[in-house]
mmCIF file of C-alpha atoms in Angstrom:
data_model
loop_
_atom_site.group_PDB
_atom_site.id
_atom_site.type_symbol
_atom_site.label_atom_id
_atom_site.label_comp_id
_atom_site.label_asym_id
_atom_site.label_seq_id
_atom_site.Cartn_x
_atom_site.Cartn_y
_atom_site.Cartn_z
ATOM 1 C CA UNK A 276 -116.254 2.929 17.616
ATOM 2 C CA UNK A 277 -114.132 2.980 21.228
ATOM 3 C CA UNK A 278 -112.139 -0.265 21.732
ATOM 4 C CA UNK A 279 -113.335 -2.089 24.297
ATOM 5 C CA UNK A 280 -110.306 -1.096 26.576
ATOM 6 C CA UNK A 281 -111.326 -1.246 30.221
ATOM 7 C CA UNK A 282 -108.162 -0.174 31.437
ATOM 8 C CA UNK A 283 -107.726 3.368 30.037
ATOM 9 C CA UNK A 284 -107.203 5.768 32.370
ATOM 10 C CA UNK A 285 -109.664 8.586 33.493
ATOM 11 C CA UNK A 286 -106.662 11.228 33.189
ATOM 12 C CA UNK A 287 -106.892 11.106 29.520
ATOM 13 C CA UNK A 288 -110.212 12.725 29.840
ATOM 14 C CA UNK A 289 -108.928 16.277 31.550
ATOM 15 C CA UNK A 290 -106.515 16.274 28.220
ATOM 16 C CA UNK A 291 -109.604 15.991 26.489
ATOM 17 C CA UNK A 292 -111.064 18.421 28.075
ATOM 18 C CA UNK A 293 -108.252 20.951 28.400
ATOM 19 C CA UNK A 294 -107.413 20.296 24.493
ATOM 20 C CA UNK A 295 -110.954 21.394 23.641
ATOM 21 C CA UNK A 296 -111.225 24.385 26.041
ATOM 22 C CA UNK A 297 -107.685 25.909 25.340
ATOM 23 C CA UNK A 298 -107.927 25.386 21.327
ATOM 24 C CA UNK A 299 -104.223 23.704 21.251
ATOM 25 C CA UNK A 300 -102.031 21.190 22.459
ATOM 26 C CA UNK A 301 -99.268 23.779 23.888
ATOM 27 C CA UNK A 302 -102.263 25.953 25.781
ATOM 28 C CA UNK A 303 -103.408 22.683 27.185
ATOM 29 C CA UNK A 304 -99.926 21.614 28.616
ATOM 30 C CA UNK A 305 -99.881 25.258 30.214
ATOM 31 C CA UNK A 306 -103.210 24.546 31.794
ATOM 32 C CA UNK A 307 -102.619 21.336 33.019
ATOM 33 C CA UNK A 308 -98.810 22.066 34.335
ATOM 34 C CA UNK A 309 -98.037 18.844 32.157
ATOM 35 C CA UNK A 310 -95.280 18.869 29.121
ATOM 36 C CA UNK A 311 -96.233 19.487 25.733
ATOM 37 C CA UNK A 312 -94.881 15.692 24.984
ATOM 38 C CA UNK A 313 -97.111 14.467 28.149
ATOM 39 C CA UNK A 314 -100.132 15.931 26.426
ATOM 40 C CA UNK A 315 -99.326 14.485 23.171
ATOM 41 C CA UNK A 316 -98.948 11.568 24.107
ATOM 42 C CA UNK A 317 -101.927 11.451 25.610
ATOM 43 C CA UNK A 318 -103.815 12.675 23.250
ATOM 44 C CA UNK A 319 -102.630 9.733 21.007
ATOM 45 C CA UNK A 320 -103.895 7.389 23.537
ATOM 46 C CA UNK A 321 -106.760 8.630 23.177
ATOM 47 C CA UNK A 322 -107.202 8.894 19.509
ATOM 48 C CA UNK A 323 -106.064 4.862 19.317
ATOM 49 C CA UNK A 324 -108.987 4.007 22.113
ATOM 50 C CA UNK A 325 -111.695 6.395 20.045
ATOM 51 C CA UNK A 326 -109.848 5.588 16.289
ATOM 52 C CA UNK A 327 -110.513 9.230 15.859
ATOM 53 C CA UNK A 328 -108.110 11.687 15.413
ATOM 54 C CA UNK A 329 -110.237 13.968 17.581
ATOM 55 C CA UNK A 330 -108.435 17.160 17.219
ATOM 56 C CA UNK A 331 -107.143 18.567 13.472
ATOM 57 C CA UNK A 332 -105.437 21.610 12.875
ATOM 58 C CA UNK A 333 -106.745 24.427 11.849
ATOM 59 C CA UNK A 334 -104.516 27.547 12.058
ATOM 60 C CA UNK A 335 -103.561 27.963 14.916
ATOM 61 C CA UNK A 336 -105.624 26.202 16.559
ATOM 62 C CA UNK A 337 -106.909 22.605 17.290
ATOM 63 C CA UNK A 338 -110.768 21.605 16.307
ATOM 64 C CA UNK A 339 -112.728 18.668 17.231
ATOM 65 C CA UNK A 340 -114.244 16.460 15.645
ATOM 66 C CA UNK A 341 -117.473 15.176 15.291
ATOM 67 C CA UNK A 342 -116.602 12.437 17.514
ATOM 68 C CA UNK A 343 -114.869 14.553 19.911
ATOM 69 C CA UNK A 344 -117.957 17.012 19.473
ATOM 70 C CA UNK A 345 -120.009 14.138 20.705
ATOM 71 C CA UNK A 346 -118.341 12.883 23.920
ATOM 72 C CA UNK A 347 -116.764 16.319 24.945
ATOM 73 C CA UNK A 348 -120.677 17.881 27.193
ATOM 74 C CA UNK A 349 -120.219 14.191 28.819
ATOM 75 C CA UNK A 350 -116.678 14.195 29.487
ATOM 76 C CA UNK A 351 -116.998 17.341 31.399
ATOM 77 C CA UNK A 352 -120.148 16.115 33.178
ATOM 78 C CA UNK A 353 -118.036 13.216 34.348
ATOM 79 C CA UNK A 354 -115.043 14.952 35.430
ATOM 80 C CA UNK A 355 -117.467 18.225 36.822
ATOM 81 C CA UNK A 356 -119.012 15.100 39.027
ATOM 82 C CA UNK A 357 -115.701 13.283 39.912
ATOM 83 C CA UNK A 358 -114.341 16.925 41.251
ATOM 84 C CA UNK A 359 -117.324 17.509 42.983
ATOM 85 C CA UNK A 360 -117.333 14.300 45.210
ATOM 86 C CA UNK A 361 -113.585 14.707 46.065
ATOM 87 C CA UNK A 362 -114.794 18.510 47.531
ATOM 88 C CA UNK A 363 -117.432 17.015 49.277
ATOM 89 C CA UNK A 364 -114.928 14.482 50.627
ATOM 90 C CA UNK A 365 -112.274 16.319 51.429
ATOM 91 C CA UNK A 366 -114.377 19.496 52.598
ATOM 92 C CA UNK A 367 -114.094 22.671 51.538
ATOM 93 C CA UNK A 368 -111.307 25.095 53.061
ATOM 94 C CA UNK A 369 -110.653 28.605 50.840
ATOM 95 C CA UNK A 370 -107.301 28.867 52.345
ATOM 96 C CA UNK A 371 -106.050 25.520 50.709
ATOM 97 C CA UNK A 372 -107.747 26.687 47.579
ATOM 98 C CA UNK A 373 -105.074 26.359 44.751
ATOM 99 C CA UNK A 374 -106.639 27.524 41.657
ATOM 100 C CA UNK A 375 -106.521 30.332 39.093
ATOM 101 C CA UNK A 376 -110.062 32.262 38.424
ATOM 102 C CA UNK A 377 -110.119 33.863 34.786
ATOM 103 C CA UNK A 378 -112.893 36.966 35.131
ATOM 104 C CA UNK A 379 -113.952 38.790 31.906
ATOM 105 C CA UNK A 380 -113.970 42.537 33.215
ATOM 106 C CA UNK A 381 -114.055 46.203 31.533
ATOM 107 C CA UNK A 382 -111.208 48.100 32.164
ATOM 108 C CA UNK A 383 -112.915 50.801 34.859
ATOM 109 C CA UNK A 384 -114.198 47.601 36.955
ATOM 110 C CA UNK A 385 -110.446 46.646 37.550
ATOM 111 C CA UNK A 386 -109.114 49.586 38.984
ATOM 112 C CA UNK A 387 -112.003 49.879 41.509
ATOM 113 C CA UNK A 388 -112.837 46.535 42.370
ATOM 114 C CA UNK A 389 -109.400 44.904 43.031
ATOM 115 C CA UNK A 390 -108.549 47.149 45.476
ATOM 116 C CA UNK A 391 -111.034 45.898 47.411
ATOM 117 C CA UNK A 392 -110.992 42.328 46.124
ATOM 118 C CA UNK A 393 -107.241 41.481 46.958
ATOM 119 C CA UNK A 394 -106.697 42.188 50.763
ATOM 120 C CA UNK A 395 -109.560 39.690 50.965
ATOM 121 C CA UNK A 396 -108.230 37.139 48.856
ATOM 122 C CA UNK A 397 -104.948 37.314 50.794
ATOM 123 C CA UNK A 398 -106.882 37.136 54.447
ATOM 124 C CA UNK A 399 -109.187 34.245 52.976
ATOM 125 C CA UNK A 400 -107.422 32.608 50.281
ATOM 126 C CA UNK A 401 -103.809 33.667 49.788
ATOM 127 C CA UNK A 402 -102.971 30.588 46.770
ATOM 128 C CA UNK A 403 -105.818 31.336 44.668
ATOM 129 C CA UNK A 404 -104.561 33.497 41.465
ATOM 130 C CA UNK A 405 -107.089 35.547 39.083
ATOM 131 C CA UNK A 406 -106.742 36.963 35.430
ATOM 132 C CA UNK A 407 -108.581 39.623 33.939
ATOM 133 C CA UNK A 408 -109.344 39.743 30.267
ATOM 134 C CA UNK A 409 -111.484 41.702 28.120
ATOM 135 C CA UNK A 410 -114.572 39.596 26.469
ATOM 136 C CA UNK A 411 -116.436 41.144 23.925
ATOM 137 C CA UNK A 412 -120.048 40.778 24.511
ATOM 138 C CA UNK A 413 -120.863 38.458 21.599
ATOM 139 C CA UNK A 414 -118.159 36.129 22.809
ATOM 140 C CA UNK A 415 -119.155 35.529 26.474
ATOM 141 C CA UNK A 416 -121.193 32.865 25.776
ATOM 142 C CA UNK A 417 -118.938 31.079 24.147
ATOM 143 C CA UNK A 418 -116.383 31.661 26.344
ATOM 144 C CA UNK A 419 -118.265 30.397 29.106
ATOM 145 C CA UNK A 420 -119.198 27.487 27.329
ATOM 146 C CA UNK A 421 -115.128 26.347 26.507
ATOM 147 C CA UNK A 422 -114.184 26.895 30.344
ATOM 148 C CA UNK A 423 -111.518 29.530 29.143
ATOM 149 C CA UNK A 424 -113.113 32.024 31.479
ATOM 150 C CA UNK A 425 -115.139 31.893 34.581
ATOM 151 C CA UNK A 426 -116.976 34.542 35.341
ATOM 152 C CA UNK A 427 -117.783 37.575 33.600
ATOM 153 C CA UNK A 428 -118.989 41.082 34.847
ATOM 154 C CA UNK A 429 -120.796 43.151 32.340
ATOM 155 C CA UNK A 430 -123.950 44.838 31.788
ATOM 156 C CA UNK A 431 -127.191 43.050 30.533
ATOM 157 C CA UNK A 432 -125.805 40.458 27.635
ATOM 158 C CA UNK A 433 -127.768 38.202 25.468
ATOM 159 C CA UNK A 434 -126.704 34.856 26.767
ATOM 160 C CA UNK A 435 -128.518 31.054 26.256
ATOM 161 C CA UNK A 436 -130.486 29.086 28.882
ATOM 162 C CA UNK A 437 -126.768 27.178 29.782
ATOM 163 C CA UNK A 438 -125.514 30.665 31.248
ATOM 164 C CA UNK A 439 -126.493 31.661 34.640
ATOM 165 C CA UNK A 440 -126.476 35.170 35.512
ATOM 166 C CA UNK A 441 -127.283 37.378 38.332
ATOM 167 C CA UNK A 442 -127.538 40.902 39.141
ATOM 168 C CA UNK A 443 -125.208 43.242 41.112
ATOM 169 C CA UNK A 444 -126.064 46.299 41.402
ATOM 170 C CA UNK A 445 -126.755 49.429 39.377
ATOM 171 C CA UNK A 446 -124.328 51.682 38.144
ATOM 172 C CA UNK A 447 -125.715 55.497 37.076
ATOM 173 C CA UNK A 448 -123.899 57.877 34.738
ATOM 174 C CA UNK A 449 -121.836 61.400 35.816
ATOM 175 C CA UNK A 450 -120.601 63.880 33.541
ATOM 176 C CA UNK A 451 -117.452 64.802 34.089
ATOM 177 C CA UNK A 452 -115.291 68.514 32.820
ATOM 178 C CA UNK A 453 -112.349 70.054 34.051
ATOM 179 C CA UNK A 454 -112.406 72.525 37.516
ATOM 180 C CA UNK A 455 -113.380 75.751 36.288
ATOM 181 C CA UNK A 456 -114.969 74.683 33.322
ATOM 182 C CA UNK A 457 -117.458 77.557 31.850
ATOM 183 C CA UNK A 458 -120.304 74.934 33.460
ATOM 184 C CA UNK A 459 -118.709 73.939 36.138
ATOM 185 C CA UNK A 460 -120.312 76.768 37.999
ATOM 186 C CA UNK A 461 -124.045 75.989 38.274
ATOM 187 C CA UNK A 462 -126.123 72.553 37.645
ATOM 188 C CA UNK A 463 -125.504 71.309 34.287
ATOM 189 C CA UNK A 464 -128.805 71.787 31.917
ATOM 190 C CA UNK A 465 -129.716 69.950 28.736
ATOM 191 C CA UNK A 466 -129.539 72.674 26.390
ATOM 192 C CA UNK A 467 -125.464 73.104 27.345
ATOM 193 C CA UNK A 468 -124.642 69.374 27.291
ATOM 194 C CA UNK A 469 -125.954 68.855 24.230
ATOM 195 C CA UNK A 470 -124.707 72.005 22.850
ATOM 196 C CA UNK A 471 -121.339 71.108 24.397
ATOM 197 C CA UNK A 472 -118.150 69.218 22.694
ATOM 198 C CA UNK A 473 -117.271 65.954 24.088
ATOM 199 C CA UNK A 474 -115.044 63.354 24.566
ATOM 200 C CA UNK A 475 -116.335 59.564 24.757
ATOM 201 C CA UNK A 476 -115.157 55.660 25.033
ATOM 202 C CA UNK A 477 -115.767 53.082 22.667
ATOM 203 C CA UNK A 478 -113.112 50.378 22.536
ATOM 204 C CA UNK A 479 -114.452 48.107 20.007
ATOM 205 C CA UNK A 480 -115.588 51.336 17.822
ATOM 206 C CA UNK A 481 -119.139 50.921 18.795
ATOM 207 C CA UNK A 482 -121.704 53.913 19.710
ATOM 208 C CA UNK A 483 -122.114 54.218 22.942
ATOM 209 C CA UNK A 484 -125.399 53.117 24.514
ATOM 210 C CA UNK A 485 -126.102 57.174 25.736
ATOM 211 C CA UNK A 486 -126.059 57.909 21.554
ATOM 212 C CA UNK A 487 -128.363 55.455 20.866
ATOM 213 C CA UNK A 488 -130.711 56.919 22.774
ATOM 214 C CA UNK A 489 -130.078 60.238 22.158
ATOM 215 C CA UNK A 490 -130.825 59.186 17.896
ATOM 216 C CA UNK A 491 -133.727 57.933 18.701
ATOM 217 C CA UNK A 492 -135.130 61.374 19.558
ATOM 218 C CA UNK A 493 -133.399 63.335 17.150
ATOM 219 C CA UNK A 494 -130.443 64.496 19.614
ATOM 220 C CA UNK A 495 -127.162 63.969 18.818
ATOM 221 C CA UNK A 496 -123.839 65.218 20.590
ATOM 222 C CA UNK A 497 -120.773 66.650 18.922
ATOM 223 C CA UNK A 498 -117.986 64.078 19.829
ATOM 224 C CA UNK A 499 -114.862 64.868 18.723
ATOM 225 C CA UNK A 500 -112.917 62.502 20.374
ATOM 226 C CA UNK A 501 -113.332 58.783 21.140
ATOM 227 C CA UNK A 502 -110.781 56.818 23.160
ATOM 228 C CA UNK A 503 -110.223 53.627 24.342
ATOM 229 C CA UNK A 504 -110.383 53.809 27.614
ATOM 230 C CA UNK A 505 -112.234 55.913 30.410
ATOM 231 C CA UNK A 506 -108.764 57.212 32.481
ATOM 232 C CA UNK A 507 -107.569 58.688 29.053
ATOM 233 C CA UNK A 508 -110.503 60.361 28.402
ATOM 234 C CA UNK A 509 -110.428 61.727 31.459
ATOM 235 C CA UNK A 510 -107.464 62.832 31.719
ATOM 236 C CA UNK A 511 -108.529 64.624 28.422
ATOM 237 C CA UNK A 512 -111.385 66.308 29.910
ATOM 238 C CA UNK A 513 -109.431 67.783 33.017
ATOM 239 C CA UNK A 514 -107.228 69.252 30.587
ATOM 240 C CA UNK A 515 -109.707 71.347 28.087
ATOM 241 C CA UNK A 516 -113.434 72.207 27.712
ATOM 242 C CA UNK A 517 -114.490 68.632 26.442
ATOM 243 C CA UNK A 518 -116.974 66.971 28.064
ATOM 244 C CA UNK A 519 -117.184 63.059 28.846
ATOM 245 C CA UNK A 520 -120.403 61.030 30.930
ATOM 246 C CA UNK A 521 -118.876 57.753 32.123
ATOM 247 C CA UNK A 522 -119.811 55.625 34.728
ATOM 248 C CA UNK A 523 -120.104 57.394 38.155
ATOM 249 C CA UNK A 524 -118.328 54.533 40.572
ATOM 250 C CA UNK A 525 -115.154 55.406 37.983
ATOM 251 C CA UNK A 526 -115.581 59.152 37.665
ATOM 252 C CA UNK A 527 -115.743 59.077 41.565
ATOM 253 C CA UNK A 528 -112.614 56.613 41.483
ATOM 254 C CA UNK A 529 -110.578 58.944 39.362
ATOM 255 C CA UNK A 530 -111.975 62.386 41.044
ATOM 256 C CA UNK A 531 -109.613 62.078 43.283
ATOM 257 C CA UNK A 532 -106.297 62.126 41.297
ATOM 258 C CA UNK A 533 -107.815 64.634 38.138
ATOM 259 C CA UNK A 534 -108.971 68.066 38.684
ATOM 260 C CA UNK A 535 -112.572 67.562 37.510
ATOM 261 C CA UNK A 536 -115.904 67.840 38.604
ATOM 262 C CA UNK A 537 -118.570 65.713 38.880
ATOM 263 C CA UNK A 538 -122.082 66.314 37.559
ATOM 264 C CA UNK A 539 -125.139 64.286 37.402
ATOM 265 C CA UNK A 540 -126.065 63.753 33.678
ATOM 266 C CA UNK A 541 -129.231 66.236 32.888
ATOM 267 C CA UNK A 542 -130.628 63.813 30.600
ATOM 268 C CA UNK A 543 -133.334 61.154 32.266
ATOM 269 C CA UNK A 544 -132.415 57.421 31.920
ATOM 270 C CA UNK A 545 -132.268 54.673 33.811
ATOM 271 C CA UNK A 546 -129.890 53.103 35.727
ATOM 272 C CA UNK A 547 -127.653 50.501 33.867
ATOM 273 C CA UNK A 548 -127.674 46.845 35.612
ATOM 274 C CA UNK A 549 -124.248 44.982 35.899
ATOM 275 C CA UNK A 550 -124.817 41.337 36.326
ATOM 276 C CA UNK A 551 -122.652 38.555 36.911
ATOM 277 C CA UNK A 552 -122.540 35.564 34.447
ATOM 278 C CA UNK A 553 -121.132 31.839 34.818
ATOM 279 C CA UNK A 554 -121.849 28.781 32.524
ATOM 280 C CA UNK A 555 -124.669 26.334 34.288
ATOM 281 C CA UNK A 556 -121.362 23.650 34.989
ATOM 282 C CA UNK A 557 -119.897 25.738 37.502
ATOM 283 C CA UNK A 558 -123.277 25.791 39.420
ATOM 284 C CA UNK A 559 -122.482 23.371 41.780
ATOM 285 C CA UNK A 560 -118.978 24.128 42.315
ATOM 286 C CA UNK A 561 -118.034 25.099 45.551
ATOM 287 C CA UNK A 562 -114.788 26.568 44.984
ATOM 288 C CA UNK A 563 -116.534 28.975 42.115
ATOM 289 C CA UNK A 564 -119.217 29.562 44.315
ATOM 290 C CA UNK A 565 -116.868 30.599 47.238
ATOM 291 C CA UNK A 566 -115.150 33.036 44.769
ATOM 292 C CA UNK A 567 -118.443 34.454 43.008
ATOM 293 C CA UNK A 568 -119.904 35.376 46.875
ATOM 294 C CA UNK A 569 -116.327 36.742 46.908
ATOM 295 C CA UNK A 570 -116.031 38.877 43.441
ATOM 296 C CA UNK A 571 -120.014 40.052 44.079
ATOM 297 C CA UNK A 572 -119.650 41.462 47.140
ATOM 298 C CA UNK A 573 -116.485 43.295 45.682
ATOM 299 C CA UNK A 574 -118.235 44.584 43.475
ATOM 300 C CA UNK A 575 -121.278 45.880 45.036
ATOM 301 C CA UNK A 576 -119.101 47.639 47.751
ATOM 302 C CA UNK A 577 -117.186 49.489 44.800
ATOM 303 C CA UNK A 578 -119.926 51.013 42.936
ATOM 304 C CA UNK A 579 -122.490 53.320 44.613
ATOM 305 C CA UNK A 580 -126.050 52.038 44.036
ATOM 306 C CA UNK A 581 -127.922 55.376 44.035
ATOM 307 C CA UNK A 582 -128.022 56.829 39.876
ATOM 308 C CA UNK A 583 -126.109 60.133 39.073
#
């Protein structure tokens, strides 16, 4: 049971907090711009008001404990509310913003929304910082939930009634082959992209979403090459006879630096929604609600709406 200490102070909590979210003691410090001592020592303040160790290692990482399990949706509550009213107080001005924004992106929404995004953020908000990291779909959610990311920008996910999401826009698919390409001279038909040898994506060694589809009727393609990344690939297709269909806001992105053309994929499907996702917390925040207004409209000016 907590001691009945009245004077503990309400600081402990966002070492609670940032302990919990960041999975160590070190990552916390980071965070919070405090000393790995500071947070220590905090942390044992806290663990002689709960008499709970709260955090054991595990790895290389920190886990909670059951108590800490129990007190940790509150604690946030409390501090969400506390940061909240000092906003309200103090008013809300982007260009005193001081804050880093951690988005979970895909490599090809990088290089064509940031461009766009930073001359903004400079204009509007010149102290806020962002990082871009690469969330695996099964792990948004509980990303979102720790607070070790903010936003994420993907295409439809599976999330749980504590993530809010919203949609962007719609991104269609081109298929892309070198200049001169034995296709390249009339519209691309079924019969020749299927017949055709290509060149595809999958970072996490997954099938793409297109080959899915294409099993389901009994159509395959002949890949015989799968990279990482979208710029590799094609790079790879402006330099041989290999084919590769990848999001049209990217193949128009890179057009203009490859020799390759551009055709719209001869197969019927529709377009693929990107959405936006945040954890229900961050609702009411007015500094993440500046910068989602921000990232969306980024994001909707960088990818044409209309399907390949």
């Amino acid at each position: 049971m907590p001691r009945n200490d009245k004077r503990i102070d309400l600081n402990l909590f966002r070492v609670l907090d940032a302990i919990h979210a960041e999975g160590g003691i070190g990552a916390a410090a980071r965070a919070l711009h405090l000393t790995q001592p500071a947070v220590t020592h905090a942390l044992n303040r806290l663990r002689e008001h709960f008499d709970d160790p709260l955090f054991v290692r595990q790895g290389n990482r920190v886990v909670p404990t059951d108590q800490a399990r129990a007190i940790i949706e509150d604690v946030r509550l409390h501090l969400k509310g506390l940061q909240d009213t000092t906003r309200r107080q103090a008013g809300f001005e982007p260009s005193r913003l001081q804050m880093e924004f951690t988005v979970g992106f895909r490599d090809i929404l990088e290089s064509i929304v940031f461009p766009r995004l930073l001359p903004r953020l400079e204009r509007e908000a010149p102290q806020v910082r962002i990082a871009s990291r690469r969330v695996p779909a099964g792990d948004v959610e509980r990303e979102l939930m720790a607070g070790s990311i903010d936003l994420v920008i993907d295409r439809s996910l599976k999330v749980g009634a504590h993530v809010v999401n919203e949609h962007l826009v719609d991104e269609g698919l081109a298929v892309v082959m070198r200049r001169g390409h034995p296709l390249d001279g009339a519209a691309l038909r079924k019969a020749d992209y299927l017949a055709a040898r290509h060149v595809a994506v999958s970072p996490f060694g997954e099938p793409a979403a297109l080959d899915v589809l294409l099993g389901q009727d009994g159509r395959f393609r002949q890949i015989v090459l799968s990279c990482q990344h979208y710029f590799s690939a094609a790079q790879i297709a402006a330099d041989s006879d290999l084919l590769l269909t990848m999001p049209r806001s990217y193949a128009l992105s890179v057009s203009g630096s490859l020799l390759i053309s551009l055709h719209p994929l001869p197969i019927r499907l529709k377009p693929i929604p990107v959405r936006m996702y945040w954890h229900e917390s961050k609702q009411g925040d007015r500094a993440h609600a500046w910068f989602r207004g921000v990232l969306s409209e980024a994001v909707v000016a960088a990818m044409p709406r209309e399907a390949a």
